Coordinates of C-alpha atoms in Angstrom, one line a residue:
X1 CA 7.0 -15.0 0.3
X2 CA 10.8 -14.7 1.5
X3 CA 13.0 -12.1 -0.1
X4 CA 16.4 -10.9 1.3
X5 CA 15.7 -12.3 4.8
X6 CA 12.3 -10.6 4.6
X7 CA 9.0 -12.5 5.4
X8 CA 5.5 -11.3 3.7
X9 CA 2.2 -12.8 5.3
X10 CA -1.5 -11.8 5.1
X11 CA -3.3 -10.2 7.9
X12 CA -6.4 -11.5 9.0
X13 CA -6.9 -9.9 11.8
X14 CA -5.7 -6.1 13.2
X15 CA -5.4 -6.9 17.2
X16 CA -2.3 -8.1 17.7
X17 CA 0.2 -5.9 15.4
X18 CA -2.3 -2.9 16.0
X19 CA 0.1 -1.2 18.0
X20 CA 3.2 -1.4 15.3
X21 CA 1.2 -0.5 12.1
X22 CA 0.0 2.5 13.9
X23 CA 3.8 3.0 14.4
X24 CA 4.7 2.6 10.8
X25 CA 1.6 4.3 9.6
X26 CA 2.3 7.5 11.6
X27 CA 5.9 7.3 10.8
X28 CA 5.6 7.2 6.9
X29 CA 3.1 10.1 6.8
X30 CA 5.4 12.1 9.2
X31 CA 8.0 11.4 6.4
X32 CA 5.7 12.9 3.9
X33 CA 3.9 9.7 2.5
X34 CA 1.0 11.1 0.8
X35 CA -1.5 8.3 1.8
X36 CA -4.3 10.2 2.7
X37 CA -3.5 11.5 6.2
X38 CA -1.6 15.0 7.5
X39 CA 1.2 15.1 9.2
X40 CA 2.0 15.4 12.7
X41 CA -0.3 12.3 12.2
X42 CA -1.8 11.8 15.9
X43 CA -2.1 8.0 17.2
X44 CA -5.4 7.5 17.4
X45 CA -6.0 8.1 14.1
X46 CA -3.7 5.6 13.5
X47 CA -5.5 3.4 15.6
X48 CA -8.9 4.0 14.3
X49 CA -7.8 3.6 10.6
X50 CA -6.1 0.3 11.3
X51 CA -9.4 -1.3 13.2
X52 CA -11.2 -0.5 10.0
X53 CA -8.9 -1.6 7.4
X54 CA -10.1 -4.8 6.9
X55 CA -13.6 -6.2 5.4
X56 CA -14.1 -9.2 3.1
X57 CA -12.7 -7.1 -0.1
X58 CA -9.6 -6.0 1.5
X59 CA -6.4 -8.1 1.5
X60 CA -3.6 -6.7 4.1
X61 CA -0.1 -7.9 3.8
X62 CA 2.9 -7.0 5.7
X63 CA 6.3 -7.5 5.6
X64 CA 8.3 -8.0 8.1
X65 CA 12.7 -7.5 8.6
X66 CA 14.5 -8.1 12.1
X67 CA 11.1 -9.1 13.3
X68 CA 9.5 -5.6 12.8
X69 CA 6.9 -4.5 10.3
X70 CA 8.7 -3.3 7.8
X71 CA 5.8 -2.5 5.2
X72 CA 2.4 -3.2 4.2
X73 CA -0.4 -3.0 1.0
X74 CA -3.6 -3.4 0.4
X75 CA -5.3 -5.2 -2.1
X76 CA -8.8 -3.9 -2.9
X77 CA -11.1 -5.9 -4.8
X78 CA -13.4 -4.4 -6.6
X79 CA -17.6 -5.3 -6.1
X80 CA -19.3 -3.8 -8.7
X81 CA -20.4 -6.0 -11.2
X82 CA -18.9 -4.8 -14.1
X83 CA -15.9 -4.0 -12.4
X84 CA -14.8 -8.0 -11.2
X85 CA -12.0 -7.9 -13.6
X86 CA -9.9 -5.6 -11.1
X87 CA -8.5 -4.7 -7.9
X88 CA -6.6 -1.6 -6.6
X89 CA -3.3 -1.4 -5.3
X90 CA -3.7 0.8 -2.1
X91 CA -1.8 2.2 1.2
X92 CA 1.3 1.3 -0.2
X93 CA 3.7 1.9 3.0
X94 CA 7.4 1.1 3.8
X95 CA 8.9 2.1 7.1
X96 CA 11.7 4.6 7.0
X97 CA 14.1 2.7 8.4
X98 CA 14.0 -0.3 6.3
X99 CA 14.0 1.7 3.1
X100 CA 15.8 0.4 -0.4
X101 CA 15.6 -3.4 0.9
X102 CA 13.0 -4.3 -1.7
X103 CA 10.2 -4.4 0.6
X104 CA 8.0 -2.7 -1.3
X105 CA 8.6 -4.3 -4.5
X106 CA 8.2 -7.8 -2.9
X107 CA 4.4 -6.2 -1.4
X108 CA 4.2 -5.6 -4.9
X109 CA 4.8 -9.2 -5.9
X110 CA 2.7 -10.8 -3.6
X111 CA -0.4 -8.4 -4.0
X112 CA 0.0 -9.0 -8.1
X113 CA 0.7 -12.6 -7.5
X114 CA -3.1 -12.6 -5.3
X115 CA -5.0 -11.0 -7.6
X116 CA -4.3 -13.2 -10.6
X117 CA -5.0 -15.7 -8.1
X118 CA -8.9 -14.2 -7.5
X119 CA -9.0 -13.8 -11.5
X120 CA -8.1 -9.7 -11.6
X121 CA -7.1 -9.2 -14.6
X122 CA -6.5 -5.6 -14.1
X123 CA -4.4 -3.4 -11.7
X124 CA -4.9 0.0 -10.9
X125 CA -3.3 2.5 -7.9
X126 CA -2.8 6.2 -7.7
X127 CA 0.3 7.6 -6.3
X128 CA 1.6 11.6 -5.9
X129 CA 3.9 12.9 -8.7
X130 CA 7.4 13.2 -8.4
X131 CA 7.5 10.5 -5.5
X132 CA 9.8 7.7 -5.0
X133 CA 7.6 4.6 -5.5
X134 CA 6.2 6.1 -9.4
X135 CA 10.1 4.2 -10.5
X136 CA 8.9 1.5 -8.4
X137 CA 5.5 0.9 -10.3
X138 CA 7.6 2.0 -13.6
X139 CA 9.9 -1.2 -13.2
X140 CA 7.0 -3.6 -11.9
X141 CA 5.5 -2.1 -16.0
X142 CA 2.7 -0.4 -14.4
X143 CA 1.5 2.1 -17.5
X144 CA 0.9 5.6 -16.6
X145 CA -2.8 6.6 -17.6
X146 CA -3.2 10.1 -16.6
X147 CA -2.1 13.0 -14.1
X148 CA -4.6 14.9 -12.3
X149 CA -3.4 17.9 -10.8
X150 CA -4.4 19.4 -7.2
X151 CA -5.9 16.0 -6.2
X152 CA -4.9 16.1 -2.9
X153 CA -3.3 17.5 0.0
X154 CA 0.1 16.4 0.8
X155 CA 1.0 15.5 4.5
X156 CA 2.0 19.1 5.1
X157 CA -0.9 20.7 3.1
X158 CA 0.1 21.8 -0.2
X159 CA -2.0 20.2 -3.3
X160 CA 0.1 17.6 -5.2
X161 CA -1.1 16.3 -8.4
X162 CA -1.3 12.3 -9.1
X163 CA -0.5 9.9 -11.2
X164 CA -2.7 6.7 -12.5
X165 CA -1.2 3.8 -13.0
X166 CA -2.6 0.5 -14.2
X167 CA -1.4 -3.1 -15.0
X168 CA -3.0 -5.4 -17.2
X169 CA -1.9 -9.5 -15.3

C-alpha cells in the first residue's frame, strides 16, 4: 500500500531491518510511547523484543519514507476458539521524525484491510489516555469501551490509565 510517497509491506522475517526497528523502537519509547517498555530503553532489549515478534499469529508491517522505517503495527490474531472472530491491533509505533505524514493511519489501513481479509470481524487495541494516537483511532471509528486506570507504567514510571478501543469490520 502507497500513501504520500510512503510504501507499507509485511515482514516475514526480522534479520535484515533488525538493526532499524531497534532504532525506531528505542526512539519512540525514549519519546514517551507507552508500548510496554521504560525509557532510557537499552538496545538489546530492543533487539531481543524484535527477534521474538513474529510467530504464525503475528502480522508485522512497516512503513517505510526516504527509504527508512518510518513505522510499524502488529496484527495479532487471536487462537482461542471462541475468540476467531478477532484480532488485536498492537505496538503501534511511528518514528519521531516522520510524524503527521499519515503513517500511522495508513498501518491502520492495511492492518484493518488484513484482518477482514482472514475473516476478523472484530478489532480491538489498548492505548494510554490523553495520547496522540486515541484521535487517530477516533477518526479510523474505533469506539471507546472502557478506561482502566493505573494500568501501566508509562516510559518514565508514573501509572497512566488506558483506553479500549474496538472496531467492528
Amino acid at each position: 500500500m502507497k500513501n504520500q510517497g510512503q510504501k507499507i509491506e509485511e515482514l516475514t522475517t526480522i534479520d535484515q531491518h533488525i538493526e532499524e526497528l531497534s532504532d525506531l523502537l528505542m526512539n519512540v519509547v525514549d519519546e514517551g510511547a507507552s508500548i510496554g517498555f521504560l525509557s532510557p530503553m537499552a538496545r538489546s532489549a530492543a533487539m531481543e523484543f524484535w527477534q521474538h515478534v513474529l510467530n504464525p499469529h503475528v502480522i508485522l508491517y512497516a512503513a517505510w519514507m526516504d527509504d527508512a522505517i518510518a513505522g510499524t503495527v502488529q496484527l495479532h490474531l487471536c487462537t482461542k476458539q471462541n475468540g476467531t472472530n478477532r484480532a488485536e491491533i498492537a505496538k503501534m509505533m511511528t518514528h519521531p521524525q516522520f510524524r503527521q505524514k499519515g503513517i500511522a493511519r495508513s498501518l491502520m489501513q492495511t492492518a484493518e484491510k488484513r484482518a477482514k481479509e482472514e475473516g476478523r470481524t472484530l478489532l480491538i487495541l489498548d492505548t494510554v489516555e490523553g495520547a496522540p494516537s486515541n484521535h487517530l483511532y477516533k477518526s479510523l471509528e474505533f469506539v471507546q469501551g472502557g478506561r482502566i486506570a493505573d494500568y501501566a507504567a508509562s516510559p518514565f514510571g508514573e501509572l497512566e490509565a488506558t483506553i479500549i478501543y474496538y472496531k467492528q469490520i
